[in-house]
mmCIF file of C-alpha atoms in Angstrom:
data_model
loop_
_atom_site.group_PDB
_atom_site.id
_atom_site.type_symbol
_atom_site.label_atom_id
_atom_site.label_comp_id
_atom_site.label_asym_id
_atom_site.label_seq_id
_atom_site.Cartn_x
_atom_site.Cartn_y
_atom_site.Cartn_z
ATOM 1 C CA UNK G 1 59.995 45.584 -20.574
ATOM 2 C CA UNK G 2 56.279 45.017 -19.883
ATOM 3 C CA UNK G 3 53.451 47.657 -20.238
ATOM 4 C CA UNK G 4 51.296 49.278 -17.493
ATOM 5 C CA UNK G 5 48.176 47.783 -19.227
ATOM 6 C CA UNK G 6 49.683 44.283 -19.333
ATOM 7 C CA UNK G 7 50.572 44.456 -15.404
ATOM 8 C CA UNK G 8 47.280 45.831 -14.819
ATOM 9 C CA UNK G 9 45.532 42.832 -16.783
ATOM 10 C CA UNK G 10 47.723 40.465 -14.502
ATOM 11 C CA UNK G 11 46.843 42.352 -11.211
ATOM 12 C CA UNK G 12 42.762 42.294 -12.173
ATOM 13 C CA UNK G 13 43.236 38.738 -13.081
ATOM 14 C CA UNK G 14 45.077 37.860 -9.511
ATOM 15 C CA UNK G 15 42.670 39.763 -7.974
ATOM 16 C CA UNK G 16 39.611 38.212 -9.083
ATOM 17 C CA UNK G 17 41.303 34.612 -8.978
ATOM 18 C CA UNK G 18 41.939 35.404 -5.248
ATOM 19 C CA UNK G 19 38.713 36.381 -4.883
ATOM 20 C CA UNK G 20 37.066 33.258 -6.411
ATOM 21 C CA UNK G 21 38.998 30.828 -4.063
ATOM 22 C CA UNK G 22 38.318 33.082 -0.931
ATOM 23 C CA UNK G 23 34.421 33.145 -1.346
ATOM 24 C CA UNK G 24 33.469 29.749 -2.296
ATOM 25 C CA UNK G 25 29.811 29.086 -2.786
ATOM 26 C CA UNK G 26 28.514 26.689 -0.288
ATOM 27 C CA UNK G 27 25.406 24.513 -0.377
ATOM 28 C CA UNK G 28 22.984 24.860 2.486
ATOM 29 C CA UNK G 29 23.995 22.503 5.364
ATOM 30 C CA UNK G 30 20.790 19.768 6.694
ATOM 31 C CA UNK G 31 19.192 21.051 10.198
ATOM 32 C CA UNK G 32 20.270 19.038 13.123
ATOM 33 C CA UNK G 33 19.088 15.525 14.081
ATOM 34 C CA UNK G 34 16.723 15.497 17.043
ATOM 35 C CA UNK G 35 17.027 12.287 19.421
ATOM 36 C CA UNK G 36 16.012 9.395 19.799
ATOM 37 C CA UNK G 37 17.351 8.344 16.468
ATOM 38 C CA UNK G 38 16.786 4.921 14.436
ATOM 39 C CA UNK G 39 19.703 2.809 13.666
ATOM 40 C CA UNK G 40 20.465 1.503 10.140
ATOM 41 C CA UNK G 41 18.879 -1.644 10.840
ATOM 42 C CA UNK G 42 15.813 -0.209 12.726
ATOM 43 C CA UNK G 43 15.313 2.046 9.870
ATOM 44 C CA UNK G 44 15.730 -1.044 7.212
ATOM 45 C CA UNK G 45 13.034 -2.499 9.432
ATOM 46 C CA UNK G 46 10.702 -0.019 9.228
ATOM 47 C CA UNK G 47 10.599 0.346 5.606
ATOM 48 C CA UNK G 48 9.789 -3.315 5.413
ATOM 49 C CA UNK G 49 6.044 -2.219 6.546
ATOM 50 C CA UNK G 50 4.905 -5.855 6.435
ATOM 51 C CA UNK G 51 6.757 -8.879 7.815
ATOM 52 C CA UNK G 52 5.063 -12.604 7.426
ATOM 53 C CA UNK G 53 4.964 -14.964 10.671
ATOM 54 C CA UNK G 54 4.622 -18.354 10.376
ATOM 55 C CA UNK G 55 2.993 -20.436 13.109
ATOM 56 C CA UNK G 56 4.075 -24.179 12.693
ATOM 57 C CA UNK G 57 4.592 -26.978 15.222
ATOM 58 C CA UNK G 58 2.567 -29.709 16.996
ATOM 59 C CA UNK G 59 -0.518 -27.433 17.530
ATOM 60 C CA UNK G 60 -0.705 -27.626 13.670
ATOM 61 C CA UNK G 61 -1.719 -31.177 14.428
ATOM 62 C CA UNK G 62 -3.641 -31.270 17.598
ATOM 63 C CA UNK G 63 -5.830 -28.488 15.964
ATOM 64 C CA UNK G 64 -5.113 -26.252 19.155
ATOM 65 C CA UNK G 65 -4.150 -22.891 19.988
ATOM 66 C CA UNK G 66 -1.910 -23.660 22.978
ATOM 67 C CA UNK G 67 -0.462 -26.861 23.453
ATOM 68 C CA UNK G 68 0.199 -28.923 26.727
ATOM 69 C CA UNK G 69 3.372 -29.644 26.212
ATOM 70 C CA UNK G 70 2.551 -33.328 26.466
ATOM 71 C CA UNK G 71 2.358 -33.994 22.888
ATOM 72 C CA UNK G 72 3.929 -37.052 21.193
ATOM 73 C CA UNK G 73 6.523 -35.515 18.649
ATOM 74 C CA UNK G 74 5.369 -38.518 16.429
ATOM 75 C CA UNK G 75 2.436 -36.537 15.742
ATOM 76 C CA UNK G 76 4.699 -34.093 13.781
ATOM 77 C CA UNK G 77 4.675 -35.248 10.474
ATOM 78 C CA UNK G 78 4.346 -32.582 7.544
ATOM 79 C CA UNK G 79 4.980 -34.738 4.623
ATOM 80 C CA UNK G 80 4.963 -32.514 1.829
ATOM 81 C CA UNK G 81 6.640 -29.890 3.729
ATOM 82 C CA UNK G 82 8.177 -27.326 1.296
ATOM 83 C CA UNK G 83 9.813 -24.222 2.811
ATOM 84 C CA UNK G 84 10.576 -22.928 -0.846
ATOM 85 C CA UNK G 85 6.966 -22.612 -0.960
ATOM 86 C CA UNK G 86 6.658 -20.180 1.999
ATOM 87 C CA UNK G 87 9.137 -17.976 0.689
ATOM 88 C CA UNK G 88 7.581 -17.964 -2.632
ATOM 89 C CA UNK G 89 4.401 -16.579 -1.212
ATOM 90 C CA UNK G 90 6.329 -14.322 1.067
ATOM 91 C CA UNK G 91 8.354 -12.754 -1.924
ATOM 92 C CA UNK G 92 4.830 -12.698 -4.116
ATOM 93 C CA UNK G 93 3.612 -10.710 -1.463
ATOM 94 C CA UNK G 94 6.382 -8.107 -1.344
ATOM 95 C CA UNK G 95 7.489 -9.435 2.130
ATOM 96 C CA UNK G 96 11.488 -9.500 2.898
ATOM 97 C CA UNK G 97 11.158 -10.949 6.199
ATOM 98 C CA UNK G 98 9.736 -13.873 7.853
ATOM 99 C CA UNK G 99 9.612 -15.229 11.227
ATOM 100 C CA UNK G 100 9.043 -18.809 12.097
ATOM 101 C CA UNK G 101 7.798 -20.340 15.608
ATOM 102 C CA UNK G 102 11.156 -22.101 16.325
ATOM 103 C CA UNK G 103 9.671 -23.043 19.538
ATOM 104 C CA UNK G 104 5.816 -22.277 21.070
ATOM 105 C CA UNK G 105 4.533 -22.691 24.382
ATOM 106 C CA UNK G 106 4.182 -26.391 24.168
ATOM 107 C CA UNK G 107 8.363 -26.618 24.130
ATOM 108 C CA UNK G 108 8.406 -28.533 21.013
ATOM 109 C CA UNK G 109 11.430 -27.554 18.684
ATOM 110 C CA UNK G 110 11.408 -27.377 14.902
ATOM 111 C CA UNK G 111 15.116 -27.799 15.144
ATOM 112 C CA UNK G 112 17.077 -31.062 16.493
ATOM 113 C CA UNK G 113 18.123 -29.114 19.918
ATOM 114 C CA UNK G 114 20.890 -30.553 21.815
ATOM 115 C CA UNK G 115 19.076 -29.798 25.026
ATOM 116 C CA UNK G 116 15.541 -31.421 24.705
ATOM 117 C CA UNK G 117 14.095 -34.757 23.101
ATOM 118 C CA UNK G 118 10.959 -32.912 22.588
ATOM 119 C CA UNK G 119 11.840 -32.022 18.795
ATOM 120 C CA UNK G 120 11.780 -33.242 15.662
ATOM 121 C CA UNK G 121 14.440 -35.755 16.815
ATOM 122 C CA UNK G 122 11.348 -37.524 17.729
ATOM 123 C CA UNK G 123 9.227 -37.103 14.829
ATOM 124 C CA UNK G 124 8.617 -39.688 11.934
ATOM 125 C CA UNK G 125 9.246 -37.139 9.478
ATOM 126 C CA UNK G 126 12.399 -37.564 7.762
ATOM 127 C CA UNK G 127 13.029 -40.299 10.284
ATOM 128 C CA UNK G 128 13.718 -37.897 12.989
ATOM 129 C CA UNK G 129 16.804 -36.348 11.000
ATOM 130 C CA UNK G 130 14.843 -33.226 9.801
ATOM 131 C CA UNK G 131 15.351 -29.668 10.634
ATOM 132 C CA UNK G 132 12.683 -26.825 9.751
ATOM 133 C CA UNK G 133 14.538 -24.193 10.371
ATOM 134 C CA UNK G 134 17.524 -25.124 8.277
ATOM 135 C CA UNK G 135 15.219 -25.428 5.350
ATOM 136 C CA UNK G 136 13.554 -22.485 5.741
ATOM 137 C CA UNK G 137 16.927 -20.387 5.792
ATOM 138 C CA UNK G 138 18.171 -22.400 2.749
ATOM 139 C CA UNK G 139 14.893 -21.550 0.668
ATOM 140 C CA UNK G 140 15.035 -17.531 2.106
ATOM 141 C CA UNK G 141 19.053 -16.899 1.350
ATOM 142 C CA UNK G 142 18.956 -17.568 -2.552
ATOM 143 C CA UNK G 143 15.547 -15.361 -2.891
ATOM 144 C CA UNK G 144 17.120 -12.500 -0.639
ATOM 145 C CA UNK G 145 14.493 -13.032 2.225
ATOM 146 C CA UNK G 146 15.777 -12.232 5.745
ATOM 147 C CA UNK G 147 14.641 -14.927 8.678
ATOM 148 C CA UNK G 148 13.602 -14.436 12.327
ATOM 149 C CA UNK G 149 13.212 -16.852 14.747
ATOM 150 C CA UNK G 150 10.362 -16.937 17.865
ATOM 151 C CA UNK G 151 11.453 -18.846 20.875
ATOM 152 C CA UNK G 152 8.728 -18.867 23.516
ATOM 153 C CA UNK G 153 10.335 -18.082 26.969
ATOM 154 C CA UNK G 154 7.468 -20.421 28.082
ATOM 155 C CA UNK G 155 7.776 -23.982 27.882
ATOM 156 C CA UNK G 156 5.317 -26.491 29.216
ATOM 157 C CA UNK G 157 6.921 -29.773 28.366
ATOM 158 C CA UNK G 158 10.217 -28.791 30.148
ATOM 159 C CA UNK G 159 10.422 -29.825 34.101
ATOM 160 C CA UNK G 160 12.871 -27.025 34.824
ATOM 161 C CA UNK G 161 10.096 -24.256 34.138
ATOM 162 C CA UNK G 162 9.118 -22.241 37.025
ATOM 163 C CA UNK G 163 12.963 -22.929 38.750
ATOM 164 C CA UNK G 164 14.483 -19.900 38.044
ATOM 165 C CA UNK G 165 18.171 -20.674 37.643
ATOM 166 C CA UNK G 166 17.885 -23.923 36.078
ATOM 167 C CA UNK G 167 15.436 -22.691 33.480
ATOM 168 C CA UNK G 168 17.168 -19.410 32.498
ATOM 169 C CA UNK G 169 20.332 -21.636 31.651
ATOM 170 C CA UNK G 170 18.089 -24.010 29.629
ATOM 171 C CA UNK G 171 16.394 -21.188 27.914
ATOM 172 C CA UNK G 172 19.524 -18.988 27.452
ATOM 173 C CA UNK G 173 21.182 -22.288 26.072
ATOM 174 C CA UNK G 174 18.262 -23.026 23.019
ATOM 175 C CA UNK G 175 18.752 -19.045 22.388
ATOM 176 C CA UNK G 176 22.372 -19.370 21.919
ATOM 177 C CA UNK G 177 22.119 -22.825 19.873
ATOM 178 C CA UNK G 178 19.356 -20.715 17.795
ATOM 179 C CA UNK G 179 21.799 -17.651 17.032
ATOM 180 C CA UNK G 180 24.781 -19.597 16.684
ATOM 181 C CA UNK G 181 23.478 -21.908 14.307
ATOM 182 C CA UNK G 182 20.875 -20.055 12.098
ATOM 183 C CA UNK G 183 21.282 -16.050 12.701
ATOM 184 C CA UNK G 184 24.473 -14.468 12.555
ATOM 185 C CA UNK G 185 24.309 -10.620 13.214
ATOM 186 C CA UNK G 186 23.133 -8.254 16.144
ATOM 187 C CA UNK G 187 23.823 -5.277 18.512
ATOM 188 C CA UNK G 188 24.258 -6.292 21.721
ATOM 189 C CA UNK G 189 24.310 -2.460 22.997
ATOM 190 C CA UNK G 190 20.601 -2.112 21.544
ATOM 191 C CA UNK G 191 19.279 1.573 20.685
ATOM 192 C CA UNK G 192 16.796 3.744 22.205
ATOM 193 C CA UNK G 193 14.584 4.097 19.163
ATOM 194 C CA UNK G 194 11.279 1.898 19.684
ATOM 195 C CA UNK G 195 9.325 1.358 16.693
ATOM 196 C CA UNK G 196 5.778 -0.542 17.215
ATOM 197 C CA UNK G 197 5.006 -3.751 15.804
ATOM 198 C CA UNK G 198 1.573 -4.991 15.294
ATOM 199 C CA UNK G 199 1.174 -8.915 15.365
ATOM 200 C CA UNK G 200 -2.268 -10.273 13.427
ATOM 201 C CA UNK G 201 -2.933 -13.618 12.006
ATOM 202 C CA UNK G 202 -4.753 -13.876 8.413
ATOM 203 C CA UNK G 203 -7.072 -16.157 10.155
ATOM 204 C CA UNK G 204 -8.674 -16.213 13.666
ATOM 205 C CA UNK G 205 -6.221 -18.497 15.305
ATOM 206 C CA UNK G 206 -2.194 -18.277 15.315
ATOM 207 C CA UNK G 207 -2.012 -21.879 14.156
ATOM 208 C CA UNK G 208 -3.753 -23.750 11.072
ATOM 209 C CA UNK G 209 -6.954 -24.996 11.592
ATOM 210 C CA UNK G 210 -9.073 -26.812 8.976
ATOM 211 C CA UNK G 211 -12.320 -24.960 9.965
ATOM 212 C CA UNK G 212 -10.845 -21.565 9.607
ATOM 213 C CA UNK G 213 -10.721 -19.437 6.728
ATOM 214 C CA UNK G 214 -8.744 -16.122 5.978
ATOM 215 C CA UNK G 215 -9.979 -12.976 6.906
ATOM 216 C CA UNK G 216 -11.817 -10.976 4.271
ATOM 217 C CA UNK G 217 -9.870 -8.386 2.240
ATOM 218 C CA UNK G 218 -11.893 -5.493 3.660
ATOM 219 C CA UNK G 219 -10.698 -6.688 7.176
ATOM 220 C CA UNK G 220 -7.102 -7.083 6.206
ATOM 221 C CA UNK G 221 -7.128 -3.531 4.443
ATOM 222 C CA UNK G 222 -8.709 -2.185 8.010
ATOM 223 C CA UNK G 223 -5.717 -3.928 9.368
ATOM 224 C CA UNK G 224 -2.982 -2.404 7.462
ATOM 225 C CA UNK G 225 -4.147 1.086 7.857
ATOM 226 C CA UNK G 226 -4.359 0.539 11.435
ATOM 227 C CA UNK G 227 -0.645 -0.747 11.488
ATOM 228 C CA UNK G 228 1.556 0.675 8.784
ATOM 229 C CA UNK G 229 -0.574 3.370 8.547
ATOM 230 C CA UNK G 230 -0.165 4.428 11.766
ATOM 231 C CA UNK G 231 3.781 4.078 12.043
ATOM 232 C CA UNK G 232 3.722 0.544 13.035
ATOM 233 C CA UNK G 233 4.930 -2.861 11.320
ATOM 234 C CA UNK G 234 2.563 -4.951 10.376
ATOM 235 C CA UNK G 235 3.698 -8.774 11.452
ATOM 236 C CA UNK G 236 1.106 -10.934 9.485
ATOM 237 C CA UNK G 237 0.821 -14.714 10.578
ATOM 238 C CA UNK G 238 0.357 -17.022 7.819
ATOM 239 C CA UNK G 239 0.529 -20.667 9.076
ATOM 240 C CA UNK G 240 1.378 -23.732 7.282
ATOM 241 C CA UNK G 241 -1.154 -26.395 7.513
ATOM 242 C CA UNK G 242 -0.586 -30.380 8.374
ATOM 243 C CA UNK G 243 1.279 -30.807 4.843
ATOM 244 C CA UNK G 244 3.758 -28.445 5.688
ATOM 245 C CA UNK G 245 2.519 -25.997 2.920
ATOM 246 C CA UNK G 246 0.423 -22.537 3.227
ATOM 247 C CA UNK G 247 -3.064 -23.570 2.220
ATOM 248 C CA UNK G 248 -3.842 -22.255 -1.346
ATOM 249 C CA UNK G 249 -7.065 -20.248 0.223
ATOM 250 C CA UNK G 250 -4.551 -18.324 2.543
ATOM 251 C CA UNK G 251 -2.182 -17.987 -0.385
ATOM 252 C CA UNK G 252 -5.070 -16.410 -2.360
ATOM 253 C CA UNK G 253 -6.106 -13.781 0.110
ATOM 254 C CA UNK G 254 -2.779 -12.874 0.746
ATOM 255 C CA UNK G 255 -2.302 -12.597 -2.997
ATOM 256 C CA UNK G 256 -5.476 -10.054 -3.334
ATOM 257 C CA UNK G 257 -4.084 -8.198 -0.335
ATOM 258 C CA UNK G 258 -1.205 -7.342 -1.902
ATOM 259 C CA UNK G 259 -3.041 -6.502 -5.221
ATOM 260 C CA UNK G 260 -5.259 -4.173 -3.180
ATOM 261 C CA UNK G 261 -2.373 -2.156 -1.562
ATOM 262 C CA UNK G 262 -0.578 -1.537 -4.829
ATOM 263 C CA UNK G 263 -3.924 -0.720 -6.508
ATOM 264 C CA UNK G 264 -4.318 1.953 -3.965
ATOM 265 C CA UNK G 265 -0.761 3.557 -3.480
ATOM 266 C CA UNK G 266 0.946 2.679 -6.924
ATOM 267 C CA UNK G 267 -0.123 5.981 -7.944
ATOM 268 C CA UNK G 268 0.083 9.464 -6.390
ATOM 269 C CA UNK G 269 -2.481 11.839 -7.735
ATOM 270 C CA UNK G 270 -0.617 14.639 -6.371
ATOM 271 C CA UNK G 271 2.372 13.617 -8.308
ATOM 272 C CA UNK G 272 2.586 16.464 -11.050
ATOM 273 C CA UNK G 273 0.879 19.198 -8.891
ATOM 274 C CA UNK G 274 2.519 22.403 -8.023
ATOM 275 C CA UNK G 275 3.778 22.810 -4.796
ATOM 276 C CA UNK G 276 4.634 25.734 -2.167
ATOM 277 C CA UNK G 277 5.444 26.134 1.566
ATOM 278 C CA UNK G 278 5.667 28.471 4.407
ATOM 279 C CA UNK G 279 9.056 28.745 3.770
ATOM 280 C CA UNK G 280 11.957 26.776 3.142
ATOM 281 C CA UNK G 281 15.374 25.959 4.619
ATOM 282 C CA UNK G 282 18.117 27.575 2.138
ATOM 283 C CA UNK G 283 15.803 29.616 0.267
ATOM 284 C CA UNK G 284 15.071 28.581 -3.489
ATOM 285 C CA UNK G 285 17.656 25.846 -4.602
ATOM 286 C CA UNK G 286 18.942 25.294 -1.312
ATOM 287 C CA UNK G 287 17.882 21.730 -1.492
ATOM 288 C CA UNK G 288 15.301 21.585 1.195
ATOM 289 C CA UNK G 289 12.208 22.749 -1.124
ATOM 290 C CA UNK G 290 8.542 21.386 -1.041
ATOM 291 C CA UNK G 291 9.090 19.740 -4.250
ATOM 292 C CA UNK G 292 11.235 17.174 -2.455
ATOM 293 C CA UNK G 293 7.949 15.253 -1.091
ATOM 294 C CA UNK G 294 6.907 14.482 -4.674
ATOM 295 C CA UNK G 295 9.713 12.459 -5.485
ATOM 296 C CA UNK G 296 10.649 8.417 -5.104
ATOM 297 C CA UNK G 297 12.927 8.906 -2.095
ATOM 298 C CA UNK G 298 10.344 8.628 0.992
ATOM 299 C CA UNK G 299 13.413 8.762 3.760
ATOM 300 C CA UNK G 300 16.456 11.186 2.669
ATOM 301 C CA UNK G 301 15.106 14.104 0.656
ATOM 302 C CA UNK G 302 12.777 16.147 2.427
ATOM 303 C CA UNK G 303 11.087 19.695 3.049
ATOM 304 C CA UNK G 304 12.673 21.536 5.627
ATOM 305 C CA UNK G 305 11.085 25.291 6.788
ATOM 306 C CA UNK G 306 13.777 28.191 7.846
ATOM 307 C CA UNK G 307 14.825 27.587 11.796
ATOM 308 C CA UNK G 308 13.327 31.299 12.322
ATOM 309 C CA UNK G 309 9.803 30.577 10.758
ATOM 310 C CA UNK G 310 6.905 31.104 13.112
ATOM 311 C CA UNK G 311 6.557 27.542 14.625
ATOM 312 C CA UNK G 312 2.683 27.967 14.593
ATOM 313 C CA UNK G 313 2.223 28.096 10.771
ATOM 314 C CA UNK G 314 4.300 25.365 9.078
ATOM 315 C CA UNK G 315 2.222 24.529 5.937
ATOM 316 C CA UNK G 316 2.658 22.941 2.600
ATOM 317 C CA UNK G 317 0.366 23.468 -0.041
ATOM 318 C CA UNK G 318 -0.398 21.015 -3.285
ATOM 319 C CA UNK G 319 -2.352 22.861 -6.252
ATOM 320 C CA UNK G 320 -3.761 20.989 -9.363
ATOM 321 C CA UNK G 321 -5.614 21.796 -12.291
ATOM 322 C CA UNK G 322 -9.018 23.244 -12.328
ATOM 323 C CA UNK G 323 -10.631 20.042 -12.627
ATOM 324 C CA UNK G 324 -9.057 18.422 -9.717
ATOM 325 C CA UNK G 325 -9.035 14.935 -8.476
ATOM 326 C CA UNK G 326 -11.037 12.273 -6.570
ATOM 327 C CA UNK G 327 -9.044 10.912 -3.616
ATOM 328 C CA UNK G 328 -10.203 9.377 -0.313
ATOM 329 C CA UNK G 329 -6.517 8.554 1.226
ATOM 330 C CA UNK G 330 -3.672 11.175 2.055
ATOM 331 C CA UNK G 331 -0.345 10.052 2.799
ATOM 332 C CA UNK G 332 2.363 11.840 5.063
ATOM 333 C CA UNK G 333 5.702 10.765 5.784
ATOM 334 C CA UNK G 334 8.595 11.993 7.821
ATOM 335 C CA UNK G 335 12.306 11.895 7.435
ATOM 336 C CA UNK G 336 12.767 9.923 10.558
ATOM 337 C CA UNK G 337 16.423 9.237 9.869
ATOM 338 C CA UNK G 338 16.832 12.638 11.426
ATOM 339 C CA UNK G 339 14.058 11.953 14.383
ATOM 340 C CA UNK G 340 10.618 11.831 14.676
ATOM 341 C CA UNK G 341 9.300 15.579 14.895
ATOM 342 C CA UNK G 342 5.713 16.158 14.042
ATOM 343 C CA UNK G 343 3.176 16.151 16.995
ATOM 344 C CA UNK G 344 0.012 17.621 15.559
ATOM 345 C CA UNK G 345 -1.589 18.183 12.128
ATOM 346 C CA UNK G 346 -4.422 18.899 9.879
ATOM 347 C CA UNK G 347 -5.762 18.310 6.544
ATOM 348 C CA UNK G 348 -7.581 20.754 4.177
ATOM 349 C CA UNK G 349 -9.094 20.340 0.898
ATOM 350 C CA UNK G 350 -9.886 23.474 -0.829
ATOM 351 C CA UNK G 351 -9.962 25.189 2.250
ATOM 352 C CA UNK G 352 -12.146 22.716 4.023
ATOM 353 C CA UNK G 353 -10.184 20.673 6.703
ATOM 354 C CA UNK G 354 -10.913 16.995 6.075
ATOM 355 C CA UNK G 355 -8.674 15.290 8.922
ATOM 356 C CA UNK G 356 -6.488 15.746 11.595
ATOM 357 C CA UNK G 357 -3.814 13.931 13.555
ATOM 358 C CA UNK G 358 -1.026 13.744 16.037
ATOM 359 C CA UNK G 359 2.375 12.185 15.274
ATOM 360 C CA UNK G 360 3.523 10.820 11.927
ATOM 361 C CA UNK G 361 6.741 9.060 12.115
ATOM 362 C CA UNK G 362 7.685 6.851 9.259
ATOM 363 C CA UNK G 363 4.301 6.595 7.918
ATOM 364 C CA UNK G 364 0.585 8.078 8.499
ATOM 365 C CA UNK G 365 -2.187 7.163 6.187
ATOM 366 C CA UNK G 366 -5.345 9.042 6.525
ATOM 367 C CA UNK G 367 -8.384 7.264 5.145
ATOM 368 C CA UNK G 368 -10.926 10.002 4.994
ATOM 369 C CA UNK G 369 -14.082 9.075 6.991
ATOM 370 C CA UNK G 370 -16.293 11.385 4.641
ATOM 371 C CA UNK G 371 -15.057 9.006 1.510
ATOM 372 C CA UNK G 372 -14.146 10.340 -1.476
ATOM 373 C CA UNK G 373 -13.302 14.118 -1.796
ATOM 374 C CA UNK G 374 -12.904 16.107 -5.137
ATOM 375 C CA UNK G 375 -10.464 18.966 -5.101
ATOM 376 C CA UNK G 376 -7.572 20.960 -6.468
ATOM 377 C CA UNK G 377 -6.366 22.171 -3.334
ATOM 378 C CA UNK G 378 -4.709 20.460 -0.526
ATOM 379 C CA UNK G 379 -3.089 22.273 2.669
ATOM 380 C CA UNK G 380 -1.246 20.217 5.426
ATOM 381 C CA UNK G 381 -0.597 22.411 8.416
ATOM 382 C CA UNK G 382 1.730 21.289 11.103
ATOM 383 C CA UNK G 383 0.567 22.940 14.011
ATOM 384 C CA UNK G 384 2.968 21.120 16.907
ATOM 385 C CA UNK G 385 6.533 19.796 16.438
ATOM 386 C CA UNK G 386 9.600 19.317 17.968
ATOM 387 C CA UNK G 387 11.706 21.513 16.326
ATOM 388 C CA UNK G 388 11.448 22.083 12.625
ATOM 389 C CA UNK G 389 9.110 19.313 10.948
ATOM 390 C CA UNK G 390 10.936 17.508 8.035
ATOM 391 C CA UNK G 391 8.344 16.057 5.322
ATOM 392 C CA UNK G 392 9.828 13.457 3.278
ATOM 393 C CA UNK G 393 6.783 12.353 1.304
ATOM 394 C CA UNK G 394 3.155 13.279 0.814
ATOM 395 C CA UNK G 395 0.690 11.411 -1.472
ATOM 396 C CA UNK G 396 -3.027 11.675 -2.633
ATOM 397 C CA UNK G 397 -4.425 8.310 -3.304
ATOM 398 C CA UNK G 398 -7.514 6.745 -4.213
ATOM 399 C CA UNK G 399 -8.824 3.547 -2.609
ATOM 400 C CA UNK G 400 -11.358 2.069 -4.448
ATOM 401 C CA UNK G 401 -12.296 -0.593 -1.338
ATOM 402 C CA UNK G 402 -12.848 1.840 1.268
ATOM 403 C CA UNK G 403 -16.850 2.351 1.666
ATOM 404 C CA UNK G 404 -17.470 4.366 4.732
ATOM 405 C CA UNK G 405 -20.790 3.458 6.683
ATOM 406 C CA UNK G 406 -23.725 5.910 5.879
ATOM 407 C CA UNK G 407 -21.741 6.966 2.382
#
């Protein structure tokens, strides 16, 4: 027969067990997204930051920017064409997508199109059997580089241009030809997320010209801050020359550009700083603390304030050592996978406002107008937002190439 004390022990144990399974510990849920949202492909596209554009065709051999459509295909003869060199240049620059002008306004096709003879078919290059697009695709695939194709809707060579039905049929036929033979995926329904793209050439013109030189490093960095640094993607044109190679001076300038970006953003000077915020979703240990903005994930981990916090006073603050650091660039990134939210923000260093701006999106780079500042306290105030702001990453950086006028 069981004793009363033993029965009491069993009863207490069962009660505790029942309590433990009826009151589980739940983690804090993420905030609801705010529309519109980017698709997976768009997120991947935005994270590329820089894409390489390759303007190449008969204009390369006529030293012109806009062809007439009357060029003889025989002038296209890139005897040393090496698409692997193009891809190597892209990889060295950290570029994962290259876009080639399959057909520019002059109508000359870099592939053997079935719908026109104004193409590589009429070129002495590889006895009329060459295919520039195929060579690029074959060179890019093993290196993990994606390929995009530019098909001009204006064709100055084809007699059907200007006749809506005839030309539309011709254009769609060529588009289908490219997509079927060289690009294999797509989303026919599209999306409502519309990120911006900035198209710039490393030289003055879009096609290679012997008389032109690449832009100065300082100019390329200015373009980077005004494109990638303003939530855009930079499509940088690096045109092959008449030999079929990217010129050595363009390769060298691109190498300098890549090195400069790595120099500036390779180190986050706030990485080991103490960080606090106006509030955090789920409280301490809830998974949405301000420390998330200093980790290596710039997209899916983030600081989220409480839903019930005062909308006019969202802030996140970084505290360093007594000695502080010298910096002249502040980087802010949002968790755009859950929607773009920030509409206005301000930046303070040791209590003084040093910068302000509107939207942030995937990336906002503030290159401080006053030049280098020295401080040990940085506060970012979000003064207007669509819902609660979600900040995924913040960085303090030193740009040794930035010399403001008058400083």
